Every structure is written in structure tokens, then in C-alpha cells.
PDB file of C-alpha atoms in Angstrom:
ATOM      1  CA  LEU A   1       0.000   0.000   0.000  1.00 57.00           C
ATOM      2  CA  HIS A   2       1.182   3.536  -0.772  1.00 71.00           C
ATOM      3  CA  ALA A   3      -0.306   6.017   1.690  1.00 74.00           C
ATOM      4  CA  ARG A   4      -1.523   9.349   0.351  1.00 81.00           C
ATOM      5  CA  PRO A   5      -1.786  11.620   3.426  1.00 82.00           C
ATOM      6  CA  ALA A   6      -2.790  14.611   1.285  1.00 86.00           C
ATOM      7  CA  TRP A   7      -6.232  13.006   0.937  1.00 89.00           C
ATOM      8  CA  LEU A   8      -6.793  13.713   4.649  1.00 92.00           C
ATOM      9  CA  LEU A   9      -7.205  17.380   3.717  1.00 94.00           C
ATOM     10  CA  VAL A  10     -10.025  16.364   1.383  1.00 94.00           C
ATOM     11  CA  ALA A  11     -11.643  14.484   4.268  1.00 94.00           C
ATOM     12  CA  LEU A  12     -11.432  17.619   6.401  1.00 94.00           C
ATOM     13  CA  LEU A  13     -13.170  19.620   3.668  1.00 96.00           C
ATOM     14  CA  LEU A  14     -15.929  17.014   3.412  1.00 96.00           C
ATOM     15  CA  GLN A  15     -16.531  17.215   7.161  1.00 95.00           C
ATOM     16  CA  MET A  16     -16.684  20.996   6.983  1.00 95.00           C
ATOM     17  CA  GLY A  17     -19.319  20.461   4.316  1.00 96.00           C
ATOM     18  CA  THR A  18     -21.421  18.431   6.757  1.00 95.00           C
ATOM     19  CA  TYR A  19     -21.347  21.281   9.288  1.00 94.00           C
ATOM     20  CA  MET A  20     -22.351  23.781   6.620  1.00 95.00           C
ATOM     21  CA  ALA A  21     -25.221  21.582   5.393  1.00 95.00           C
ATOM     22  CA  ASP A  22     -26.506  21.094   8.932  1.00 93.00           C
ATOM     23  CA  ALA A  23     -26.346  24.838   9.595  1.00 93.00           C
ATOM     24  CA  ARG A  24     -28.130  25.503   6.307  1.00 95.00           C
ATOM     25  CA  ILE A  25     -31.097  23.421   7.494  1.00 94.00           C
ATOM     26  CA  TRP A  26     -31.637  25.653  10.526  1.00 92.00           C
ATOM     27  CA  GLN A  27     -31.053  28.762   8.441  1.00 93.00           C
ATOM     28  CA  ARG A  28     -33.596  27.699   5.805  1.00 94.00           C
ATOM     29  CA  VAL A  29     -36.328  27.071   8.361  1.00 93.00           C
ATOM     30  CA  LEU A  30     -35.770  30.318  10.244  1.00 93.00           C
ATOM     31  CA  ASP A  31     -35.544  32.245   6.961  1.00 93.00           C
ATOM     32  CA  ARG A  32     -39.031  30.875   6.306  1.00 92.00           C
ATOM     33  CA  ALA A  33     -40.036  32.522   9.600  1.00 91.00           C
ATOM     34  CA  ASN A  34     -38.522  35.835   8.397  1.00 91.00           C
ATOM     35  CA  ILE A  35     -35.600  35.511  10.818  1.00 90.00           C
ATOM     36  CA  SER A  36     -32.344  36.295   9.022  1.00 88.00           C
ATOM     37  CA  ARG A  37     -29.060  35.217  10.599  1.00 88.00           C
ATOM     38  CA  PRO A  38     -25.615  34.540   9.048  1.00 90.00           C
ATOM     39  CA  LEU A  39     -24.792  30.912   8.336  1.00 90.00           C
ATOM     40  CA  ARG A  40     -21.761  30.938  10.654  1.00 88.00           C
ATOM     41  CA  SER A  41     -23.988  31.478  13.697  1.00 85.00           C
ATOM     42  CA  TYR A  42     -25.759  28.186  13.002  1.00 90.00           C
ATOM     43  CA  VAL A  43     -22.481  26.328  12.388  1.00 91.00           C
ATOM     44  CA  GLY A  44     -21.394  26.962  15.976  1.00 88.00           C
ATOM     45  CA  LEU A  45     -24.802  25.940  17.276  1.00 87.00           C
ATOM     46  CA  GLY A  46     -24.619  22.735  15.247  1.00 87.00           C
ATOM     47  CA  LEU A  47     -21.217  21.833  16.700  1.00 90.00           C
ATOM     48  CA  ALA A  48     -22.532  22.403  20.224  1.00 88.00           C
ATOM     49  CA  LYS A  49     -25.541  20.180  19.464  1.00 87.00           C
ATOM     50  CA  LEU A  50     -23.253  17.504  17.998  1.00 86.00           C
ATOM     51  CA  PHE A  51     -21.160  17.471  21.172  1.00 86.00           C
ATOM     52  CA  MET A  52     -24.224  17.153  23.409  1.00 84.00           C
ATOM     53  CA  ASP A  53     -25.718  14.342  21.316  1.00 79.00           C
ATOM     54  CA  GLN A  54     -22.437  12.393  21.299  1.00 78.00           C
ATOM     55  CA  ALA A  55     -21.494  12.991  24.928  1.00 75.00           C
ATOM     56  CA  ILE A  56     -24.914  12.429  26.504  1.00 70.00           C
ATOM     57  CA  PRO A  57     -26.912   9.381  25.295  1.00 60.00           C
ATOM     58  CA  SER A  58     -30.430  10.834  25.132  1.00 56.00           C
ATOM     59  CA  VAL A  59     -31.602   9.977  21.591  1.00 54.00           C
ATOM     60  CA  GLY A  60     -30.711  13.509  20.523  1.00 58.00           C
ATOM     61  CA  LEU A  61     -32.872  15.217  23.173  1.00 66.00           C
ATOM     62  CA  SER A  62     -29.938  16.857  24.960  1.00 72.00           C
ATOM     63  CA  GLY A  63     -28.672  18.546  21.809  1.00 77.00           C
ATOM     64  CA  THR A  64     -32.159  19.550  20.708  1.00 78.00           C
ATOM     65  CA  LEU A  65     -32.877  21.104  24.118  1.00 80.00           C
ATOM     66  CA  LEU A  66     -29.644  23.083  23.896  1.00 84.00           C
ATOM     67  CA  VAL A  67     -30.641  24.408  20.446  1.00 85.00           C
ATOM     68  CA  ILE A  68     -34.128  25.424  21.628  1.00 84.00           C
ATOM     69  CA  ARG A  69     -32.732  27.329  24.601  1.00 85.00           C
ATOM     70  CA  ALA A  70     -30.075  28.960  22.421  1.00 86.00           C
ATOM     71  CA  LEU A  71     -32.717  30.113  19.928  1.00 87.00           C
ATOM     72  CA  ASP A  72     -34.855  31.429  22.798  1.00 85.00           C
ATOM     73  CA  ARG A  73     -31.921  33.539  23.990  1.00 86.00           C
ATOM     74  CA  ARG A  74     -31.485  34.868  20.457  1.00 84.00           C
ATOM     75  CA  GLY A  75     -35.060  36.134  20.461  1.00 86.00           C
ATOM     76  CA  VAL A  76     -36.475  33.486  18.099  1.00 89.00           C
ATOM     77  CA  PRO A  77     -40.213  32.966  18.749  1.00 90.00           C
ATOM     78  CA  ARG A  78     -40.983  29.578  20.258  1.00 87.00           C
ATOM     79  CA  GLY A  79     -43.265  28.623  17.385  1.00 88.00           C
ATOM     80  CA  ALA A  80     -40.468  29.158  14.860  1.00 90.00           C
ATOM     81  CA  SER A  81     -37.834  27.341  16.926  1.00 88.00           C
ATOM     82  CA  MET A  82     -40.117  24.341  17.465  1.00 87.00           C
ATOM     83  CA  ALA A  83     -40.954  24.303  13.746  1.00 89.00           C
ATOM     84  CA  ALA A  84     -37.212  24.178  13.084  1.00 89.00           C
ATOM     85  CA  VAL A  85     -36.906  21.215  15.459  1.00 87.00           C
ATOM     86  CA  VAL A  86     -39.800  19.418  13.757  1.00 87.00           C
ATOM     87  CA  ILE A  87     -38.366  19.902  10.266  1.00 90.00           C
ATOM     88  CA  ASP A  88     -34.852  18.972  11.402  1.00 89.00           C
ATOM     89  CA  LEU A  89     -36.120  15.680  12.861  1.00 86.00           C
ATOM     90  CA  VAL A  90     -38.553  14.924  10.019  1.00 87.00           C
ATOM     91  CA  SER A  91     -35.935  15.573   7.338  1.00 91.00           C
ATOM     92  CA  TYR A  92     -33.291  13.577   9.234  1.00 90.00           C
ATOM     93  CA  TYR A  93     -35.384  10.433   9.560  1.00 87.00           C
ATOM     94  CA  ALA A  94     -36.710  10.752   6.009  1.00 89.00           C
ATOM     95  CA  ALA A  95     -33.145  10.988   4.668  1.00 93.00           C
ATOM     96  CA  TYR A  96     -32.000   8.170   6.986  1.00 92.00           C
ATOM     97  CA  THR A  97     -34.721   5.862   5.647  1.00 89.00           C
ATOM     98  CA  LEU A  98     -33.901   6.764   2.039  1.00 92.00           C
ATOM     99  CA  ALA A  99     -30.135   6.325   2.514  1.00 94.00           C
ATOM    100  CA  LEU A 100     -30.614   3.006   4.279  1.00 90.00           C
ATOM    101  CA  GLY A 101     -32.850   1.795   1.449  1.00 90.00           C
ATOM    102  CA  ILE A 102     -30.192   2.776  -1.107  1.00 92.00           C
ATOM    103  CA  ALA A 103     -27.557   0.913   0.922  1.00 91.00           C
ATOM    104  CA  LEU A 104     -29.657  -2.263   1.001  1.00 88.00           C
ATOM    105  CA  VAL A 105     -30.198  -2.079  -2.752  1.00 89.00           C
ATOM    106  CA  ILE A 106     -26.435  -1.741  -3.294  1.00 89.00           C
ATOM    107  CA  VAL A 107     -25.699  -4.736  -1.059  1.00 86.00           C
ATOM    108  CA  TRP A 108     -28.437  -6.774  -2.760  1.00 85.00           C
ATOM    109  CA  VAL A 109     -27.069  -5.966  -6.228  1.00 87.00           C
ATOM    110  CA  LEU A 110     -23.588  -6.979  -5.090  1.00 82.00           C
ATOM    111  CA  GLY A 111     -25.006 -10.282  -3.832  1.00 77.00           C
ATOM    112  CA  ASP A 112     -23.717  -9.803  -0.293  1.00 68.00           C
ATOM    113  CA  LEU A 113     -27.085  -9.286   1.431  1.00 60.00           C
ATOM    114  CA  THR A 114     -27.456 -11.747   4.311  1.00 69.00           C
ATOM    115  CA  PRO A 115     -30.320 -12.175   6.829  1.00 65.00           C
ATOM    116  CA  LEU A 116     -28.002 -10.804   9.527  1.00 67.00           C
ATOM    117  CA  MET A 117     -27.712  -7.542   7.562  1.00 68.00           C
ATOM    118  CA  ALA A 118     -31.273  -7.363   6.303  1.00 69.00           C
ATOM    119  CA  LEU A 119     -33.184  -8.096   9.523  1.00 71.00           C
ATOM    120  CA  PRO A 120     -32.063  -5.058  11.608  1.00 75.00           C
ATOM    121  CA  ALA A 121     -32.515  -2.782   8.585  1.00 73.00           C
ATOM    122  CA  CYS A 122     -35.983  -4.170   7.806  1.00 73.00           C
ATOM    123  CA  ILE A 123     -37.028  -3.648  11.446  1.00 74.00           C
ATOM    124  CA  PHE A 124     -35.568  -0.165  11.788  1.00 75.00           C
ATOM    125  CA  ALA A 125     -36.575   1.284   8.406  1.00 72.00           C
ATOM    126  CA  PRO A 126     -40.371   1.235   9.066  1.00 76.00           C
ATOM    127  CA  LEU A 127     -39.789   2.742  12.527  1.00 73.00           C
ATOM    128  CA  ALA A 128     -37.596   5.488  11.071  1.00 71.00           C
ATOM    129  CA  ALA A 129     -40.209   6.169   8.395  1.00 71.00           C
ATOM    130  CA  ALA A 130     -42.927   6.370  11.060  1.00 73.00           C
ATOM    131  CA  VAL A 131     -41.101   9.074  13.041  1.00 69.00           C
ATOM    132  CA  PRO A 132     -41.667  11.897  10.501  1.00 70.00           C
ATOM    133  CA  ILE A 133     -45.338  10.945  10.207  1.00 72.00           C
ATOM    134  CA  ALA A 134     -45.767  11.002  13.986  1.00 70.00           C
ATOM    135  CA  LEU A 135     -43.939  14.328  14.319  1.00 69.00           C
ATOM    136  CA  LEU A 136     -46.069  16.002  11.669  1.00 70.00           C
ATOM    137  CA  TRP A 137     -49.200  14.515  13.233  1.00 68.00           C
ATOM    138  CA  VAL A 138     -48.348  15.853  16.697  1.00 67.00           C
ATOM    139  CA  SER A 139     -47.295  19.269  15.394  1.00 66.00           C
ATOM    140  CA  ARG A 140     -50.811  19.624  13.976  1.00 66.00           C
ATOM    141  CA  GLY A 141     -52.117  19.494  17.556  1.00 61.00           C
ATOM    142  CA  ARG A 142     -53.340  15.905  17.316  1.00 61.00           C
ATOM    143  CA  THR A 143     -52.717  13.231  19.936  1.00 61.00           C
ATOM    144  CA  LEU A 144     -50.945   9.899  19.851  1.00 58.00           C
ATOM    145  CA  PRO A 145     -52.192   6.709  21.589  1.00 57.00           C
ATOM    146  CA  GLY A 146     -52.439   7.092  25.354  1.00 58.00           C
ATOM    147  CA  TRP A 147     -49.907   4.352  26.130  1.00 49.00           C
ATOM    148  CA  LEU A 148     -47.309   6.134  24.025  1.00 54.00           C
ATOM    149  CA  GLU A 149     -47.868   9.501  25.698  1.00 55.00           C
ATOM    150  CA  ARG A 150     -47.330   7.880  29.106  1.00 59.00           C
ATOM    151  CA  LEU A 151     -43.739   6.951  28.273  1.00 53.00           C
ATOM    152  CA  PRO A 152     -41.028   8.989  30.091  1.00 54.00           C
ATOM    153  CA  LEU A 153     -40.203  12.340  28.415  1.00 53.00           C
ATOM    154  CA  ILE A 154     -42.800  11.760  25.684  1.00 53.00           C
ATOM    155  CA  ARG A 155     -45.587  13.958  27.074  1.00 58.00           C
ATOM    156  CA  PRO A 156     -43.477  17.128  27.585  1.00 58.00           C
ATOM    157  CA  ALA A 157     -41.818  16.555  24.199  1.00 60.00           C
ATOM    158  CA  LEU A 158     -45.203  16.240  22.474  1.00 60.00           C
ATOM    159  CA  ARG A 159     -46.484  19.339  24.242  1.00 65.00           C
ATOM    160  CA  ALA A 160     -43.444  21.306  23.048  1.00 67.00           C
ATOM    161  CA  LEU A 161     -43.769  20.064  19.458  1.00 70.00           C
ATOM    162  CA  GLY A 162     -47.400  21.148  19.483  1.00 72.00           C
ATOM    163  CA  GLU A 163     -46.158  24.758  19.744  1.00 78.00           C
ATOM    164  CA  ALA A 164     -44.561  24.622  16.267  1.00 81.00           C
ATOM    165  CA  THR A 165     -45.914  27.135  13.762  1.00 86.00           C
ATOM    166  CA  PRO A 166     -47.975  24.896  11.409  1.00 84.00           C
ATOM    167  CA  THR A 167     -47.395  26.908   8.223  1.00 89.00           C
ATOM    168  CA  ILE A 168     -43.642  26.393   8.645  1.00 88.00           C
ATOM    169  CA  ALA A 169     -43.551  22.890  10.133  1.00 85.00           C
ATOM    170  CA  HIS A 170     -45.775  21.491   7.347  1.00 86.00           C
ATOM    171  CA  ASP A 171     -44.203  23.284   4.398  1.00 90.00           C
ATOM    172  CA  ALA A 172     -43.697  20.318   2.044  1.00 90.00           C
ATOM    173  CA  TRP A 173     -41.198  22.081  -0.206  1.00 94.00           C
ATOM    174  CA  LEU A 174     -39.128  23.192   2.794  1.00 94.00           C
ATOM    175  CA  ILE A 175     -39.142  19.632   4.181  1.00 92.00           C
ATOM    176  CA  MET A 176     -37.991  18.251   0.820  1.00 95.00           C
ATOM    177  CA  ARG A 177     -35.104  20.710   0.589  1.00 96.00           C
ATOM    178  CA  CYS A 178     -33.998  19.980   4.161  1.00 95.00           C
ATOM    179  CA  THR A 179     -34.246  16.238   3.466  1.00 96.00           C
ATOM    180  CA  GLY A 180     -31.895  16.787   0.523  1.00 97.00           C
ATOM    181  CA  LEU A 181     -29.441  18.531   2.848  1.00 96.00           C
ATOM    182  CA  GLN A 182     -29.661  15.675   5.371  1.00 96.00           C
ATOM    183  CA  LEU A 183     -29.020  13.186   2.574  1.00 97.00           C
ATOM    184  CA  ALA A 184     -26.010  15.281   1.555  1.00 97.00           C
ATOM    185  CA  ILE A 185     -24.654  14.943   5.104  1.00 96.00           C
ATOM    186  CA  PHE A 186     -24.921  11.137   4.941  1.00 97.00           C
ATOM    187  CA  THR A 187     -23.202  11.205   1.543  1.00 97.00           C
ATOM    188  CA  LEU A 188     -20.389  13.471   2.748  1.00 97.00           C
ATOM    189  CA  ASP A 189     -19.796  11.242   5.771  1.00 97.00           C
ATOM    190  CA  ALA A 190     -19.692   8.147   3.571  1.00 97.00           C
ATOM    191  CA  GLY A 191     -17.377  10.048   1.231  1.00 97.00           C
ATOM    192  CA  THR A 192     -15.084  10.732   4.175  1.00 97.00           C
ATOM    193  CA  LEU A 193     -14.786   6.987   4.842  1.00 96.00           C
ATOM    194  CA  TRP A 194     -14.077   6.423   1.141  1.00 96.00           C
ATOM    195  CA  ILE A 195     -11.371   9.105   1.223  1.00 96.00           C
ATOM    196  CA  MET A 196      -9.788   7.375   4.242  1.00 95.00           C
ATOM    197  CA  LEU A 197      -9.321   4.276   2.073  1.00 95.00           C
ATOM    198  CA  TRP A 198      -7.751   6.419  -0.668  1.00 93.00           C
ATOM    199  CA  ALA A 199      -5.434   7.983   1.919  1.00 93.00           C
ATOM    200  CA  LEU A 200      -4.281   4.466   2.816  1.00 92.00           C
ATOM    201  CA  GLY A 201      -3.621   3.694  -0.842  1.00 89.00           C
ATOM    202  CA  LEU A 202      -6.750   1.605  -1.508  1.00 90.00           C
ATOM    203  CA  ALA A 203      -8.938   2.327  -4.536  1.00 87.00           C
ATOM    204  CA  ALA A 204     -12.464   1.239  -3.581  1.00 89.00           C
ATOM    205  CA  ASN A 205     -15.810   1.531  -5.342  1.00 91.00           C
ATOM    206  CA  PRO A 206     -17.713   4.356  -3.585  1.00 93.00           C
ATOM    207  CA  ALA A 207     -21.120   2.636  -3.813  1.00 93.00           C
ATOM    208  CA  PRO A 208     -20.312  -0.350  -1.554  1.00 92.00           C
ATOM    209  CA  VAL A 209     -18.410   1.975   0.799  1.00 94.00           C
ATOM    210  CA  PHE A 210     -21.623   4.010   1.120  1.00 96.00           C
ATOM    211  CA  ALA A 211     -23.517   0.793   1.913  1.00 92.00           C
ATOM    212  CA  SER A 212     -20.899  -0.159   4.519  1.00 92.00           C
ATOM    213  CA  PHE A 213     -21.173   3.261   6.129  1.00 95.00           C
ATOM    214  CA  MET A 214     -24.983   3.148   6.346  1.00 93.00           C
ATOM    215  CA  LEU A 215     -25.044  -0.365   7.840  1.00 91.00           C
ATOM    216  CA  SER A 216     -22.436   0.725  10.390  1.00 91.00           C
ATOM    217  CA  THR A 217     -24.502   3.820  11.160  1.00 91.00           C
ATOM    218  CA  LEU A 218     -27.543   1.604  11.696  1.00 89.00           C
ATOM    219  CA  ALA A 219     -25.567  -0.517  14.168  1.00 86.00           C
ATOM    220  CA  ARG A 220     -24.464   2.664  15.954  1.00 85.00           C
ATOM    221  CA  THR A 221     -28.075   3.854  16.168  1.00 82.00           C
ATOM    222  CA  LEU A 222     -29.321   0.556  17.588  1.00 80.00           C
ATOM    223  CA  GLY A 223     -26.442   0.270  20.057  1.00 73.00           C
ATOM    224  CA  VAL A 224     -26.675   1.469  23.661  1.00 68.00           C
ATOM    225  CA  ILE A 225     -23.102   2.796  23.919  1.00 74.00           C
ATOM    226  CA  PRO A 226     -22.761   6.595  23.528  1.00 68.00           C
ATOM    227  CA  GLY A 227     -21.702   7.405  19.986  1.00 69.00           C
ATOM    228  CA  GLY A 228     -21.768   3.708  19.110  1.00 72.00           C
ATOM    229  CA  LEU A 229     -18.116   3.437  20.150  1.00 78.00           C
ATOM    230  CA  GLY A 230     -16.867  -0.037  19.319  1.00 85.00           C
ATOM    231  CA  VAL A 231     -20.109  -1.082  17.633  1.00 88.00           C
ATOM    232  CA  PHE A 232     -19.671   1.200  14.618  1.00 91.00           C
ATOM    233  CA  GLU A 233     -16.033   0.186  14.238  1.00 93.00           C
ATOM    234  CA  ALA A 234     -16.741  -3.548  14.357  1.00 92.00           C
ATOM    235  CA  VAL A 235     -19.536  -3.413  11.782  1.00 91.00           C
ATOM    236  CA  SER A 236     -17.569  -1.063   9.536  1.00 93.00           C
ATOM    237  CA  VAL A 237     -14.535  -3.368   9.433  1.00 94.00           C
ATOM    238  CA  ALA A 238     -16.753  -6.421   8.831  1.00 91.00           C
ATOM    239  CA  THR A 239     -18.742  -4.841   5.991  1.00 90.00           C
ATOM    240  CA  LEU A 240     -15.627  -3.377   4.355  1.00 92.00           C
ATOM    241  CA  LYS A 241     -14.132  -6.866   4.461  1.00 91.00           C
ATOM    242  CA  LEU A 242     -17.102  -8.066   2.384  1.00 86.00           C
ATOM    243  CA  ILE A 243     -16.119  -5.701  -0.434  1.00 86.00           C
ATOM    244  CA  GLY A 244     -12.510  -6.842  -0.429  1.00 88.00           C
ATOM    245  CA  VAL A 245     -10.870  -4.366   1.944  1.00 91.00           C
ATOM    246  CA  PRO A 246      -8.257  -6.120   4.138  1.00 93.00           C
ATOM    247  CA  VAL A 247      -9.118  -6.129   7.846  1.00 94.00           C
ATOM    248  CA  ALA A 248      -6.060  -4.068   8.815  1.00 93.00           C
ATOM    249  CA  ALA A 249      -6.802  -1.423   6.178  1.00 92.00           C
ATOM    250  CA  GLY A 250     -10.507  -1.397   7.057  1.00 93.00           C
ATOM    251  CA  LEU A 251      -9.718  -0.886  10.730  1.00 95.00           C
ATOM    252  CA  ALA A 252      -7.231   1.901   9.987  1.00 94.00           C
ATOM    253  CA  ALA A 253      -9.704   3.656   7.652  1.00 95.00           C
ATOM    254  CA  THR A 254     -12.528   3.336  10.188  1.00 96.00           C
ATOM    255  CA  LEU A 255     -10.418   4.709  13.054  1.00 95.00           C
ATOM    256  CA  LEU A 256      -9.300   7.639  10.896  1.00 95.00           C
ATOM    257  CA  PHE A 257     -12.923   8.239   9.942  1.00 96.00           C
ATOM    258  CA  ARG A 258     -13.999   8.241  13.596  1.00 94.00           C
ATOM    259  CA  PHE A 259     -11.246  10.701  14.418  1.00 94.00           C
ATOM    260  CA  PHE A 260     -12.541  13.155  11.824  1.00 94.00           C
ATOM    261  CA  THR A 261     -16.258  12.676  12.549  1.00 92.00           C
ATOM    262  CA  PHE A 262     -16.356  11.960  16.297  1.00 89.00           C
ATOM    263  CA  TRP A 263     -13.241  13.065  18.131  1.00 89.00           C
ATOM    264  CA  LEU A 264     -12.123  16.109  16.120  1.00 90.00           C
ATOM    265  CA  PRO A 265     -15.363  18.138  16.576  1.00 91.00           C
ATOM    266  CA  MET A 266     -15.555  17.270  20.287  1.00 88.00           C
ATOM    267  CA  ALA A 267     -13.151  20.019  21.440  1.00 87.00           C
ATOM    268  CA  PRO A 268     -14.847  22.953  19.649  1.00 89.00           C
ATOM    269  CA  GLY A 269     -18.236  21.400  20.435  1.00 88.00           C
ATOM    270  CA  LEU A 270     -17.401  21.305  24.148  1.00 87.00           C
ATOM    271  CA  ILE A 271     -16.279  24.943  24.138  1.00 89.00           C
ATOM    272  CA  LEU A 272     -19.409  26.089  22.284  1.00 88.00           C
ATOM    273  CA  ALA A 273     -21.733  23.967  24.449  1.00 86.00           C
ATOM    274  CA  ARG A 274     -20.189  25.405  27.635  1.00 86.00           C
ATOM    275  CA  ARG A 275     -20.605  28.910  26.224  1.00 84.00           C
ATOM    276  CA  GLU A 276     -24.282  28.266  25.535  1.00 80.00           C
ATOM    277  CA  ALA A 277     -24.744  26.713  28.992  1.00 75.00           C
ATOM    278  CA  ARG A 278     -23.156  29.707  30.713  1.00 75.00           C
ATOM    279  CA  ALA A 279     -25.372  32.048  28.721  1.00 68.00           C
TER     280      ALA A 279
END
């Protein structure tokens, strides 16, 4: 293998692209509410949210709560901020379901689809697809089944989502554009893993690398360990092995990927999260 360390700079640019795309989602929604802020202000907020979500296992609630409070302090009306939360979650799960479906098609075409891969994806995909429907339903002021509302944290979360401004939260065109941005984030992350292989001197087909990334992301989502540490790495190495990447190279590429996507943003995320907490 002939390492190409210059490709690491490309990986850094791809990760910066994910932060910009995430910030653009919040900016788009609040622009719809006639609230104009520079993109850089949302980039910092996104990094703080990323740190909270990775450091505190709360299914994304900790980061979302930080964003809501930060928007409150910036004078954003509660209806607009909750609409932004609804669209962020709806677009994320819609893009997740679409990306996971694409990954399964790629694996099926390659002939590597096994029951062990398909079963978790087939169970999770309908649940992920149901989340946007439930969020849009609740944000219209309608109620979910009583047993569901009695679950811990569900009732206050549903009450908060009910405050979302309906004309913004249910803007179909806005949801579609934000879903495209979420899908771009998945693609940029998968591209980062692909670039890690190039940096190690391995020329791999990007399509199966995308499938490997999505299956590893699914394992991380279903795992109970914060950030999916260990789980993501194991599945990534195993699925990369299926497409012909040696175990040692797959492990090195995965660890480099995790450095860029998990560990590198932790320091600025911590600083920004502490700043928001102090405020």
C-alpha cells in the first residue's frame, strides 16, 4: 500500500461540508419565519448540538434542548424554533430511511445481502419512516395513543412540538429541501470513509463503501453505547471486508474516519456547548 496523506485534507473539507449543510437546514427554516441570521452562527450551534448528542446518550434530546434554549436567547419565537426542530427531525429520519434503502439495494445488487444484515434494517426502516409521520401529526395538535404519551419524556416533548408554527412545520417544499441537505450529510460522511481508504492507498468503489457506512450507522443507532463506540467500528470493518478491503486497512480507515467525525469536533463542540450553557 502507498499512503496518500494529502487526501486527509479532502476528508477535512468534506466534514466541513457536513457542518455547513446542517447549519443551512436551521437557516432555511428560520428564513421561512422571516428571521435572518448569518450561516456561521448556526455552524457553531450545530457543533454544540453535535457534542451534546455524542457525549450524553439521550436519543438527541440533549442537543435539541440546547438548540431550543439557544434560539430562545437569540429572540427566536418559540413557534419558529419548534418548527425548526420538527423539520430537522422529520428531514433527518426521512433521509435516513432513504439512505438506508439505497444501501440495502447496493448490497443486494452486489449479492452480499445476508439475513443478519437485512433483519435489523428491515425492522428499523419502518420505525424510522414512522417518526416523521408522527412528528407532523403531533405538530398539527393531534394526539398519539395514550400508552405512548405515558412513556417517560414523551408527554413534555409532544407538548413542546405542538407549539410549532404549522405553516412552517408542514411546508412540504421546505421539508424536501432539508431532506436533501440531510441526505447530503450522509453522503459526505460516507465520502469521508471512502477518502480514508484512498489515503491508505486503496482504490475502492464508492457505492459499496456508502452501503458499509450506512449499515455501520444503523448498528451505531441501535447500540446502547454513547456514539456507538466499538459497535460502529466492528460493523464497519466487517462490511468493508465483504467488499474486499483487508481487515487491517478497514480498521485503519474506520479509526481515521472516527477521528474526523467523532473526536475532532468534540473540542470545539465542548467549548461552544459550555458557552451556551453559561449564557
